[in-house]
Short mmCIF file of C-alpha atoms (C1' of nucleotides) in Angstrom, two decimals:
data_model
loop_
_atom_site.label_atom_id
_atom_site.label_comp_id
_atom_site.label_asym_id
_atom_site.label_seq_id
_atom_site.Cartn_x
_atom_site.Cartn_y
_atom_site.Cartn_z
CA UNK M 38 41.88 71.79 26.72
CA UNK M 39 40.92 68.25 27.46
CA UNK M 40 44.03 66.77 25.88
CA UNK M 41 47.05 65.84 27.92
CA UNK M 42 49.87 68.21 27.10
CA UNK M 43 52.49 65.46 26.85
CA UNK M 44 50.46 63.46 24.30
CA UNK M 45 52.71 62.55 21.34
CA UNK M 46 51.86 64.58 18.30
CA UNK M 47 50.65 62.60 15.33
CA UNK M 48 50.96 58.93 16.42
CA UNK M 49 53.04 57.54 13.51
CA UNK M 50 50.98 59.20 10.72
CA UNK M 51 47.20 58.78 10.51
CA UNK M 52 46.90 55.79 8.18
CA UNK M 53 48.43 57.29 5.03
CA UNK M 54 45.92 59.94 3.97
CA UNK M 55 47.67 60.46 0.66
CA UNK M 56 45.53 58.36 -1.62
CA UNK M 57 44.92 59.30 -5.20
CA UNK M 58 43.72 62.87 -5.28
CA UNK M 59 40.12 63.68 -6.15
CA UNK M 60 39.19 65.09 -9.53
CA UNK M 61 36.12 65.86 -11.56
CA UNK M 62 36.93 62.91 -13.74
CA UNK M 63 37.20 60.44 -10.87
CA UNK M 64 34.00 61.74 -9.33
CA UNK M 65 32.02 61.42 -12.58
CA UNK M 66 33.49 57.98 -13.18
CA UNK M 67 32.44 56.77 -9.78
CA UNK M 68 28.99 58.33 -9.99
CA UNK M 69 28.47 56.82 -13.43
CA UNK M 70 29.38 53.37 -12.20
CA UNK M 71 26.98 53.68 -9.29
CA UNK M 72 24.28 54.93 -11.63
CA UNK M 73 24.57 51.84 -13.80
CA UNK M 74 24.83 49.37 -10.97
CA UNK M 75 22.36 50.80 -8.48
CA UNK M 76 20.17 53.35 -10.27
CA UNK M 77 19.68 57.06 -9.91
CA UNK M 78 18.37 57.01 -6.34
CA UNK M 79 21.63 55.54 -5.19
CA UNK M 80 23.72 58.40 -6.60
CA UNK M 81 23.86 60.85 -3.73
CA UNK M 82 26.72 63.14 -2.88
CA UNK M 83 27.24 61.22 0.30
CA UNK M 84 27.38 57.79 -1.32
CA UNK M 85 29.66 58.94 -4.15
CA UNK M 86 31.97 60.46 -1.53
CA UNK M 87 31.85 57.27 0.53
CA UNK M 88 32.68 55.17 -2.56
CA UNK M 89 35.70 57.43 -3.01
CA UNK M 90 36.68 56.94 0.59
CA UNK M 91 36.02 60.50 1.69
CA UNK M 92 33.31 62.81 3.03
CA UNK M 93 30.65 64.62 1.03
CA UNK M 94 32.19 68.05 1.52
CA UNK M 95 35.25 67.04 -0.54
CA UNK M 96 33.24 66.76 -3.71
CA UNK M 97 32.26 70.39 -3.65
CA UNK M 98 35.78 71.47 -4.47
CA UNK M 99 35.31 69.90 -7.90
CA UNK M 100 31.62 69.98 -8.56
CA UNK M 101 29.36 72.93 -7.87
CA UNK M 102 26.37 70.91 -6.72
CA UNK M 103 24.27 67.83 -7.35
CA UNK M 104 22.67 69.36 -10.40
CA UNK M 105 26.00 69.95 -12.06
CA UNK M 106 26.98 66.41 -11.32
CA UNK M 107 23.72 65.26 -12.95
CA UNK M 108 24.58 67.36 -16.01
CA UNK M 109 28.06 65.89 -16.16
CA UNK M 110 26.51 62.41 -16.11
CA UNK M 111 24.15 63.26 -18.93
CA UNK M 112 27.04 64.58 -20.93
CA UNK M 113 29.07 61.48 -20.24
CA UNK M 114 26.22 59.32 -21.50
CA UNK M 115 25.75 61.48 -24.59
CA UNK M 116 29.37 60.67 -25.46
CA UNK M 117 28.31 57.14 -26.30
CA UNK M 118 25.65 57.96 -28.80
CA UNK M 119 26.48 57.38 -32.43
CA UNK M 120 24.67 58.97 -35.34
CA UNK M 121 24.64 58.28 -39.06
CA UNK M 122 25.89 60.63 -41.74
CA UNK M 123 22.92 62.61 -43.07
CA UNK M 124 21.40 61.20 -46.23
CA UNK M 125 18.58 63.25 -47.85
CA UNK M 126 17.07 60.22 -49.46
CA UNK M 127 16.79 58.38 -46.20
CA UNK M 128 16.33 60.98 -43.57
CA UNK M 129 13.18 59.62 -42.01
CA UNK M 130 14.68 56.23 -41.34
CA UNK M 131 17.86 57.92 -40.08
CA UNK M 132 15.82 60.02 -37.72
CA UNK M 133 14.09 56.99 -36.28
CA UNK M 134 17.40 55.14 -35.93
CA UNK M 135 18.88 58.11 -34.07
CA UNK M 136 15.99 58.19 -31.68
CA UNK M 137 16.37 54.47 -31.06
CA UNK M 138 20.05 55.10 -30.42
CA UNK M 139 19.24 57.81 -27.91
CA UNK M 140 16.88 55.54 -26.07
CA UNK M 141 19.40 52.73 -26.13
CA UNK M 142 21.98 54.80 -24.33
CA UNK M 143 19.50 56.12 -21.84
CA UNK M 144 18.43 52.59 -21.07
CA UNK M 145 22.03 51.58 -20.63
CA UNK M 146 22.36 54.29 -17.96
CA UNK M 147 19.11 54.15 -16.07
CA UNK M 148 18.69 57.43 -14.23
CA UNK M 149 20.38 59.59 -16.82
CA UNK M 150 16.91 60.34 -18.11
CA UNK M 151 15.90 61.59 -14.73
CA UNK M 152 18.99 63.75 -14.58
CA UNK M 153 18.36 65.05 -18.09
CA UNK M 154 14.71 65.98 -17.90
CA UNK M 155 14.01 69.59 -17.41
CA UNK M 156 17.47 70.86 -18.19
CA UNK M 157 18.87 72.34 -21.35
CA UNK M 158 21.80 70.12 -22.28
CA UNK M 159 24.64 72.44 -23.03
CA UNK M 160 27.57 70.12 -22.48
CA UNK M 161 29.97 69.43 -25.31
CA UNK M 162 28.72 66.00 -26.12
CA UNK M 163 25.04 66.88 -25.72
CA UNK M 164 25.51 69.79 -28.12
CA UNK M 165 27.11 67.41 -30.60
CA UNK M 166 24.09 65.15 -30.67
CA UNK M 167 21.87 68.20 -31.20
CA UNK M 168 24.07 69.08 -34.16
CA UNK M 169 23.67 65.58 -35.56
CA UNK M 170 19.89 65.71 -35.25
CA UNK M 171 19.81 69.08 -36.90
CA UNK M 172 21.86 67.71 -39.78
CA UNK M 173 19.39 64.93 -40.37
CA UNK M 174 16.41 67.25 -40.17
CA UNK M 175 17.96 69.71 -42.59
CA UNK M 176 18.67 66.82 -44.94
CA UNK M 177 14.95 66.24 -44.78
CA UNK M 178 14.37 69.79 -45.98
CA UNK M 179 12.64 71.00 -42.84
CA UNK M 180 12.34 74.80 -42.41
CA UNK M 181 14.83 76.23 -39.94
CA UNK M 182 12.29 76.96 -37.26
CA UNK M 183 10.70 73.54 -37.54
CA UNK M 184 14.10 71.86 -37.25
CA UNK M 185 14.96 73.99 -34.23
CA UNK M 186 11.80 73.14 -32.38
CA UNK M 187 12.12 69.50 -33.43
CA UNK M 188 15.45 69.13 -31.64
CA UNK M 189 13.60 70.29 -28.60
CA UNK M 190 10.70 67.90 -29.14
CA UNK M 191 12.73 64.81 -29.97
CA UNK M 192 14.94 64.62 -26.85
CA UNK M 193 11.92 65.57 -24.73
CA UNK M 194 10.00 62.59 -25.99
CA UNK M 195 12.83 60.10 -25.79
CA UNK M 196 13.82 61.30 -22.34
CA UNK M 197 10.23 61.08 -21.09
CA UNK M 198 9.99 57.51 -22.32
CA UNK M 199 13.23 56.59 -20.69
CA UNK M 200 12.30 58.36 -17.50
CA UNK M 201 8.94 56.61 -17.35
CA UNK M 202 10.71 53.27 -17.74
CA UNK M 203 13.23 54.11 -15.09
CA UNK M 204 10.55 55.10 -12.58
CA UNK M 205 8.81 51.78 -13.16
CA UNK M 206 12.10 49.96 -12.83
CA UNK M 207 12.55 51.52 -9.40
CA UNK M 208 9.54 49.55 -8.33
CA UNK M 209 11.55 46.40 -9.10
CA UNK M 210 9.05 44.41 -10.99
CA UNK M 211 9.78 41.02 -12.43
CA UNK M 212 8.49 39.77 -15.75
CA UNK M 213 5.72 37.88 -13.89
CA UNK M 214 4.73 40.94 -11.89
CA UNK M 215 4.17 42.84 -15.14
CA UNK M 216 2.12 40.04 -16.64
CA UNK M 217 0.01 39.90 -13.56
CA UNK M 218 -0.44 43.61 -13.46
CA UNK M 219 -1.45 43.76 -17.11
CA UNK M 220 -4.04 41.09 -16.66
CA UNK M 221 -5.32 42.86 -13.55
CA UNK M 222 -5.46 46.07 -15.55
CA UNK M 223 -7.44 44.37 -18.32
CA UNK M 224 -10.05 43.08 -15.93
CA UNK M 225 -10.17 46.47 -14.24
CA UNK M 226 -10.96 48.03 -17.58
CA UNK M 227 -13.66 45.47 -18.19
CA UNK M 228 -15.19 46.12 -14.79
CA UNK M 229 -15.71 49.79 -15.51
CA UNK M 230 -19.18 51.29 -15.98
CA UNK M 231 -20.06 50.65 -19.63
CA UNK M 232 -22.17 53.81 -19.73
CA UNK M 233 -19.27 56.06 -18.92
CA UNK M 234 -16.30 54.15 -20.31
CA UNK M 235 -17.57 52.46 -23.49
CA UNK M 236 -14.45 53.02 -25.59
CA UNK M 237 -12.01 52.16 -22.84
CA UNK M 238 -13.76 48.86 -22.42
CA UNK M 239 -13.98 48.18 -26.11
CA UNK M 240 -10.28 48.84 -26.48
CA UNK M 241 -9.14 47.12 -23.31
CA UNK M 242 -7.08 44.65 -25.31
CA UNK M 243 -5.28 47.30 -27.36
CA UNK M 244 -4.74 49.51 -24.33
CA UNK M 245 -2.90 46.78 -22.46
CA UNK M 246 -0.80 45.52 -25.36
CA UNK M 247 2.77 46.48 -25.96
CA UNK M 248 3.75 46.29 -22.35
CA UNK M 249 7.45 45.94 -22.97
CA UNK M 250 7.56 49.49 -24.26
CA UNK M 251 9.39 48.82 -27.50
CA UNK M 252 6.23 48.76 -29.59
CA UNK M 253 4.91 51.89 -27.90
CA UNK M 254 8.20 53.65 -28.58
CA UNK M 255 8.17 52.56 -32.21
CA UNK M 256 4.71 53.98 -32.51
CA UNK M 257 5.81 57.25 -30.94
CA UNK M 258 8.79 57.73 -33.24
CA UNK M 259 6.66 56.82 -36.24
CA UNK M 260 4.06 59.50 -35.28
CA UNK M 261 6.76 62.13 -34.71
CA UNK M 262 8.60 61.32 -37.89
CA UNK M 263 5.46 61.39 -39.97
CA UNK M 264 4.40 64.63 -38.34
CA UNK M 265 7.72 66.20 -39.10
CA UNK M 266 7.67 64.90 -42.67
CA UNK M 267 4.36 66.72 -43.22
CA UNK M 268 6.17 69.96 -42.44
CA UNK M 269 9.01 69.40 -44.90
CA UNK M 270 9.21 71.78 -47.81
CA UNK M 271 8.21 70.14 -51.05
CA UNK M 272 11.26 69.25 -53.05
CA UNK M 273 14.55 71.05 -52.21
CA UNK D 4 6.03 57.39 38.54
CA UNK D 5 7.33 60.91 38.62
CA UNK D 6 3.90 62.46 38.93
CA UNK D 7 2.46 63.53 42.26
CA UNK D 8 -0.31 61.18 43.28
CA UNK D 9 -2.64 64.03 44.36
CA UNK D 10 -2.37 65.81 41.06
CA UNK D 11 -5.83 66.60 39.69
CA UNK D 12 -6.68 64.31 36.85
CA UNK D 13 -7.07 65.99 33.49
CA UNK D 14 -6.64 69.74 34.28
CA UNK D 15 -9.85 70.97 32.63
CA UNK D 16 -9.31 69.02 29.43
CA UNK D 17 -6.02 69.41 27.46
CA UNK D 18 -6.90 72.27 25.10
CA UNK D 19 -9.78 70.60 23.28
CA UNK D 20 -8.04 67.98 21.19
CA UNK D 21 -11.31 67.12 19.46
CA UNK D 22 -10.91 69.25 16.28
CA UNK D 23 -12.38 68.17 13.05
CA UNK D 24 -11.22 64.62 12.41
CA UNK D 25 -8.78 63.94 9.63
CA UNK D 26 -9.92 62.39 6.38
CA UNK D 27 -8.56 61.61 2.93
CA UNK D 28 -10.65 64.47 1.58
CA UNK D 29 -9.31 67.01 4.02
CA UNK D 30 -5.72 65.89 3.41
CA UNK D 31 -6.06 66.16 -0.39
CA UNK D 32 -7.77 69.53 -0.07
CA UNK D 33 -5.01 70.92 2.05
CA UNK D 34 -2.23 69.39 -0.10
CA UNK D 35 -3.88 70.80 -3.24
CA UNK D 36 -4.10 74.25 -1.78
CA UNK D 37 -0.41 74.14 -0.78
CA UNK D 38 0.50 72.87 -4.24
CA UNK D 39 -1.23 75.85 -5.90
CA UNK D 40 0.13 78.43 -3.44
CA UNK D 41 3.66 77.19 -2.87
CA UNK D 42 4.52 74.62 -5.55
CA UNK D 43 5.33 70.98 -5.50
CA UNK D 44 8.42 71.20 -3.35
CA UNK D 45 6.37 72.60 -0.48
CA UNK D 46 4.06 69.62 -0.42
CA UNK D 47 5.72 67.29 2.01
CA UNK D 48 4.03 64.95 4.41
CA UNK D 49 5.34 67.01 7.27
CA UNK D 50 4.09 70.34 5.97
CA UNK D 51 0.66 68.98 5.03
CA UNK D 52 0.39 67.56 8.55
CA UNK D 53 1.52 70.84 10.07
CA UNK D 54 -1.04 72.77 8.04
CA UNK D 55 -3.65 70.43 9.44
CA UNK D 56 -2.33 70.98 12.97
CA UNK D 57 -1.02 67.49 13.52
CA UNK D 58 2.05 65.36 13.01
CA UNK D 59 3.17 63.53 9.91
CA UNK D 60 2.33 60.07 11.23
CA UNK D 61 -1.33 60.93 11.38
CA UNK D 62 -1.57 61.12 7.62
CA UNK D 63 -0.57 57.53 7.16
CA UNK D 64 -3.89 56.35 8.59
CA UNK D 65 -5.61 57.79 5.52
CA UNK D 66 -2.98 57.77 2.79
CA UNK D 67 -0.62 54.88 2.10
CA UNK D 68 2.38 57.05 1.28
CA UNK D 69 3.55 60.14 -0.53
CA UNK D 70 3.14 58.52 -3.92
CA UNK D 71 -0.51 57.76 -3.23
CA UNK D 72 -1.01 61.36 -2.18
CA UNK D 73 0.58 62.48 -5.42
CA UNK D 74 -1.76 60.26 -7.36
CA UNK D 75 -4.74 61.70 -5.54
CA UNK D 76 -3.57 65.17 -6.47
CA UNK D 77 -3.31 64.20 -10.12
CA UNK D 78 -6.80 62.79 -10.06
CA UNK D 79 -8.11 65.92 -8.39
CA UNK D 80 -6.56 68.04 -11.06
CA UNK D 81 -7.90 65.82 -13.83
CA UNK D 82 -11.37 66.55 -12.48
CA UNK D 83 -11.06 70.09 -13.88
CA UNK D 84 -10.27 69.19 -17.43
CA UNK D 85 -13.06 69.72 -19.93
CA UNK D 86 -13.24 68.06 -23.33
CA UNK D 87 -15.40 68.69 -26.39
CA UNK D 88 -17.98 66.25 -27.80
CA UNK D 89 -16.28 64.28 -30.56
CA UNK D 90 -16.90 65.57 -34.08
CA UNK D 91 -15.50 63.46 -36.96
CA UNK D 92 -15.19 66.45 -39.23
CA UNK D 93 -13.14 68.36 -36.77
CA UNK D 94 -11.21 65.80 -34.81
CA UNK D 95 -7.73 67.21 -35.43
CA UNK D 96 -8.58 70.61 -34.08
CA UNK D 97 -10.44 68.97 -31.19
CA UNK D 98 -7.41 66.87 -30.39
CA UNK D 99 -5.19 69.95 -30.25
CA UNK D 100 -7.72 71.81 -28.13
CA UNK D 101 -7.81 68.92 -25.69
CA UNK D 102 -4.07 68.86 -25.38
CA UNK D 103 -4.07 72.61 -24.74
CA UNK D 104 -6.72 72.01 -22.07
CA UNK D 105 -4.57 69.36 -20.45
CA UNK D 106 -1.56 71.65 -20.37
CA UNK D 107 -3.74 74.51 -19.03
CA UNK D 108 -4.79 72.47 -16.00
CA UNK D 109 -1.26 71.21 -15.40
CA UNK D 110 0.02 74.73 -15.47
CA UNK D 111 -2.70 75.80 -13.03
CA UNK D 112 -1.41 73.18 -10.56
CA UNK D 113 2.32 73.34 -10.89
CA UNK D 114 3.79 70.13 -9.61
CA UNK D 115 0.97 67.92 -10.68
CA UNK D 116 3.02 67.13 -13.71
CA UNK D 117 5.86 65.98 -11.56
CA UNK D 118 3.48 63.77 -9.63
CA UNK D 119 1.91 62.43 -12.80
CA UNK D 120 4.98 61.51 -14.82
CA UNK D 121 5.89 57.87 -14.80
CA UNK D 122 2.66 56.64 -13.35
CA UNK D 123 -0.27 55.02 -15.06
CA UNK D 124 -3.24 57.22 -14.19
CA UNK D 125 -5.96 54.90 -13.05
CA UNK D 126 -8.06 57.22 -10.93
CA UNK D 127 -11.66 57.84 -11.85
CA UNK D 128 -11.11 61.29 -13.27
CA UNK D 129 -7.92 60.42 -15.10
CA UNK D 130 -9.66 57.45 -16.72
CA UNK D 131 -12.41 59.73 -17.88
CA UNK D 132 -9.99 62.00 -19.71
CA UNK D 133 -8.51 58.94 -21.35
CA UNK D 134 -12.01 57.99 -22.48
CA UNK D 135 -12.50 61.44 -23.98
CA UNK D 136 -9.25 61.31 -25.88
CA UNK D 137 -10.13 57.88 -27.20
CA UNK D 138 -13.47 59.22 -28.37
CA UNK D 139 -11.81 61.96 -30.36
CA UNK D 140 -9.26 59.62 -31.86
CA UNK D 141 -11.93 57.11 -32.85
CA UNK D 142 -13.86 59.96 -34.43
CA UNK D 143 -10.75 60.52 -36.50
CA UNK D 144 -10.93 56.94 -37.70
CA UNK D 145 -7.70 55.77 -36.17
CA UNK D 146 -7.20 52.01 -35.92
CA UNK D 147 -7.80 50.66 -32.42
CA UNK D 148 -4.14 49.95 -31.65
CA UNK D 149 -3.06 53.35 -32.88
CA UNK D 150 -5.67 55.08 -30.73
CA UNK D 151 -4.65 53.01 -27.69
CA UNK D 152 -0.97 53.89 -28.05
CA UNK D 153 -1.84 57.47 -28.87
CA UNK D 154 -3.53 57.94 -25.45
CA UNK D 155 -0.23 56.82 -23.99
CA UNK D 156 1.83 59.17 -26.20
CA UNK D 157 -0.33 62.27 -25.76
CA UNK D 158 -0.35 62.59 -21.94
CA UNK D 159 3.31 61.61 -21.93
CA UNK D 160 4.16 64.59 -24.16
CA UNK D 161 1.90 67.10 -22.38
CA UNK D 162 3.10 65.98 -18.99
CA UNK D 163 6.72 66.17 -20.06
CA UNK D 164 6.26 69.71 -21.28
CA UNK D 165 4.51 70.73 -18.07
CA UNK D 166 7.13 69.02 -15.97
CA UNK D 167 9.97 70.73 -17.78
CA UNK D 168 8.27 74.07 -17.19
CA UNK D 169 7.72 73.32 -13.53
CA UNK D 170 11.39 72.40 -13.04
CA UNK D 171 12.43 75.67 -14.61
CA UNK D 172 9.88 77.51 -12.50
CA UNK D 173 11.56 76.08 -9.39
CA UNK D 174 14.59 78.15 -10.32
CA UNK D 175 12.41 81.25 -9.88
CA UNK D 176 13.32 83.19 -13.02
CA UNK D 177 11.88 86.52 -13.85
CA UNK D 178 11.03 87.65 -17.37
CA UNK D 179 14.30 89.57 -17.46
CA UNK D 180 16.30 86.59 -16.32
CA UNK D 181 14.92 84.55 -19.17
CA UNK D 182 15.74 87.28 -21.66
CA UNK D 183 19.23 87.54 -20.37
CA UNK D 184 19.71 83.79 -20.42
CA UNK D 185 18.42 83.54 -23.98
CA UNK D 186 20.83 86.20 -25.21
CA UNK D 187 23.61 84.50 -23.36
CA UNK D 188 22.62 81.25 -24.98
CA UNK D 189 22.63 82.85 -28.40
CA UNK D 190 26.09 84.18 -28.00
CA UNK D 191 27.23 80.84 -26.58
CA UNK D 192 25.98 79.17 -29.76
CA UNK D 193 27.79 81.72 -31.86
CA UNK D 194 31.03 81.16 -29.98
CA UNK D 195 31.08 77.42 -30.80
CA UNK D 196 33.65 75.90 -33.12
CA UNK D 197 32.24 76.49 -36.67
CA UNK D 198 33.94 73.30 -37.87
CA UNK D 199 32.05 71.07 -35.48
CA UNK D 200 28.82 72.97 -34.97
CA UNK D 201 27.99 74.58 -38.33
CA UNK D 202 24.22 73.98 -38.24
CA UNK D 203 23.81 74.91 -34.58
CA UNK D 204 25.49 78.22 -35.31
CA UNK D 205 23.49 78.81 -38.47
CA UNK D 206 20.25 78.16 -36.63
CA UNK D 207 21.18 79.97 -33.41
CA UNK D 208 18.32 82.39 -33.91
CA UNK D 209 15.71 79.71 -34.49
CA UNK D 210 16.99 77.59 -31.63
CA UNK D 211 16.56 80.38 -29.12
CA UNK D 212 13.19 81.58 -30.29
CA UNK D 213 9.91 80.65 -28.68
CA UNK D 214 11.23 80.91 -25.17
CA UNK D 215 7.79 81.27 -23.56
CA UNK D 216 7.02 77.73 -24.43
CA UNK D 217 3.64 78.33 -26.07
CA UNK D 218 5.00 78.31 -29.56
CA UNK D 219 7.07 75.18 -28.84
CA UNK D 220 4.00 73.46 -27.46
CA UNK D 221 1.91 74.44 -30.51
CA UNK D 222 4.60 72.99 -32.70
CA UNK D 223 4.63 69.77 -30.70
CA UNK D 224 0.89 69.20 -30.85
CA UNK D 225 0.92 70.07 -34.56
CA UNK D 226 3.56 67.40 -35.21
CA UNK D 227 1.72 64.79 -33.12
CA UNK D 228 -1.64 65.56 -34.68
CA UNK D 229 -0.32 65.43 -38.20
CA UNK D 230 1.54 62.24 -37.43
CA UNK D 231 -1.60 60.62 -36.06
CA UNK D 232 -3.62 61.81 -39.01
CA UNK D 233 -1.25 60.01 -41.33
CA UNK D 234 -2.20 56.80 -39.56
CA UNK D 235 -5.97 57.32 -39.96
CA UNK D 236 -7.76 54.90 -42.19
CA UNK D 237 -8.83 56.49 -45.42
CA UNK D 238 -12.52 57.29 -45.30
CA UNK D 239 -14.67 55.40 -42.75
"C1'" DT W 239 62.48 78.15 6.76
"C1'" DT W 240 58.24 80.28 6.76
"C1'" DC W 241 54.00 81.47 4.95
"C1'" DG W 242 49.84 81.14 2.45
"C1'" DC W 243 46.73 78.60 0.07
"C1'" DG W 244 43.93 75.09 -1.73
"C1'" DG W 245 42.21 70.35 -1.26
"C1'" DT W 246 40.48 67.18 2.43
"C1'" DA W 247 37.08 65.99 5.46
"C1'" DG W 248 34.42 65.70 10.09
"C1'" DA W 249 30.54 67.70 12.05
"C1'" DA W 250 26.53 69.98 11.76
"C1'" DC W 251 22.17 72.32 9.78
"C1'" DG W 252 17.78 71.91 8.14
"C1'" DG W 253 15.22 69.38 5.55
"C1'" DT W 254 12.88 64.63 3.64
"C1'" DG W 255 9.64 60.03 3.88
"C1'" DT W 256 8.46 56.62 6.96
"C1'" DT W 257 7.85 53.69 11.23
"C1'" DC W 258 7.45 52.68 16.18
"C1'" DG W 259 5.10 52.73 20.17
"C1'" DT W 260 2.22 55.16 23.33
"C1'" DC W 261 -2.00 57.23 24.47
"C1'" DC W 262 -6.70 58.11 24.51
"C1'" DA W 263 -11.61 58.52 23.09
"C1'" DC W 264 -15.31 56.02 21.62
"C1'" DG W 265 -18.53 52.27 20.73
"C1'" DA W 266 -19.81 47.53 21.61
"C1'" DA W 267 -20.41 43.85 24.82
"C1'" DC W 268 -21.35 42.08 29.10
"C1'" DG S 26 -23.03 50.98 34.14
"C1'" DT S 27 -18.81 49.30 33.65
"C1'" DT S 28 -15.26 47.12 31.14
"C1'" DC S 29 -12.74 46.05 27.15
"C1'" DG S 30 -11.02 46.30 22.45
"C1'" DT S 31 -9.91 48.95 18.67
"C1'" DG S 32 -8.52 52.40 15.71
"C1'" DG S 33 -7.06 57.11 15.01
"C1'" DA S 34 -3.85 60.65 16.67
"C1'" DC S 35 0.81 61.83 17.17
"C1'" DG S 36 5.56 62.74 19.50
"C1'" DA S 37 9.79 60.81 18.81
"C1'" DA S 38 12.97 58.55 16.34
"C1'" DC S 39 15.39 56.37 12.14
"C1'" DA S 40 17.82 56.69 8.13
"C1'" DC S 41 18.50 59.33 4.68
"C1'" DC S 42 19.26 63.74 1.68
"C1'" DG S 43 22.14 68.32 -0.25
"C1'" DT S 44 24.78 71.70 1.43
"C1'" DT S 45 27.88 74.61 4.42
"C1'" DC S 46 31.12 75.72 8.22
"C1'" DT S 47 35.40 75.25 9.84
"C1'" DA S 48 39.57 73.19 11.25
"C1'" DC S 49 43.41 70.82 9.53
"C1'" DC S 50 47.33 69.73 6.85
"C1'" DG S 51 50.65 69.08 3.10
"C1'" DC S 52 52.88 71.36 -0.48
"C1'" DG S 53 54.89 74.94 -3.33
"C1'" DA S 54 56.49 79.70 -3.47
"C1'" DA S 55 59.04 83.26 -1.43
#
DNA sequence: TTCGCGGTAGAACGGTGTTCGTCCACGAAC
DNA sequence: GTTCGTGGACGAACACCGTTCTACCGCGAA
């Protein structure tokens, strides 16, 4: 009882607390914007709440926990992916194009990869992209089991690539930093003990090429596509 | 000056603060043991320090930061991997065996995968395993550039698989939990809109099979190996 | 008009990585 | 033999994190 009993109750309303009410939609919108602008690390329950002008506890009325919010972000991103209509004569190129599309979206929302890795994507949009991949793989005449495991393998690879990139982006390297690092790396390889690392030294040039990641990714999807093609049933 | 001036100086030594001095080695040993026994989440700078009977600040005299400690753990784990001598007639099977070996070690040290993902492994032991993989790939007559990118792709895939498993292990699921989840998943697939998810529904069985992960992993290394083989130069 | 209820939100709990500044033991120098 | 400098040890603190407790309050139903 530290308050004076005659204190006026509610001094002319406390600064209009009405505001637009919270909602799942508004929370995901805000989190997504922060993800794009400031990266995954910046998307904390506290900061999302602060951006919405409230406290962290308020979010929990609409979102179960951080993990669910991550899942919602993944699903929101998946909404933007576009896939071709399956064409049996062209399924390998379609598969590659779809993987490129997946990486494109994940690059556009850095941090979504981190949210996506290690979770089974069961949201509406994510399931739709699975369906699209399955359609392409079936057009390629893959056995059911191979197609099923492939739609596990493919997002795993693309997500891992995107995640790796996003981790390195966290370190905030400029183009020059990368160039410097690559040349340092090359001379590090060359300084190794030739007795123990003969091949690493011989391939120092090849090992340090393709730093941008695009070429490496192209290589990866080529390997996966060719590997899957080798499992396709002859004819149809 | 709150102390009494006649107070005896150093009351028979303050509980022997000598102890064995800290060192990088001791820190990594302790962290590794905690990683094995309690998982990655339990390995914090504070807890490692506590296990060593000191405060967190003491570690920073020997280890730059948490990330460096993670790297040291990765390198320590890589020390345990064993690779076959390259055999040109058997390189595909050797490649698969090496990937299995890599996964085996990463499973033995849950959390190492999490520490490894998104970093270029430049430690002594990690470089050695790269060298071994290169030897096998060269035995398979892969072009230099393909071999170089392959030793990027291969650890990326294995690490991603191990990381995914370790994330799911964090959730502490029993065998029964998994079974229940899989059957739930199956009925979820079957409850989807047949208009929009025809293939997902048709393949519900295949999609939910191989829950243990071993079969999925075997599929993955088969795809990668076959894909790489398709890039090998004809003959030598 | 009253009551109940659900969204809001401040405060707090128990954690995290990292840094600051103090203290002290030890080896080198005088 | 004594002094001094230095580097490791480390308690305390900083700025965060996800989550929960609990009080409050406005609004719709009764």
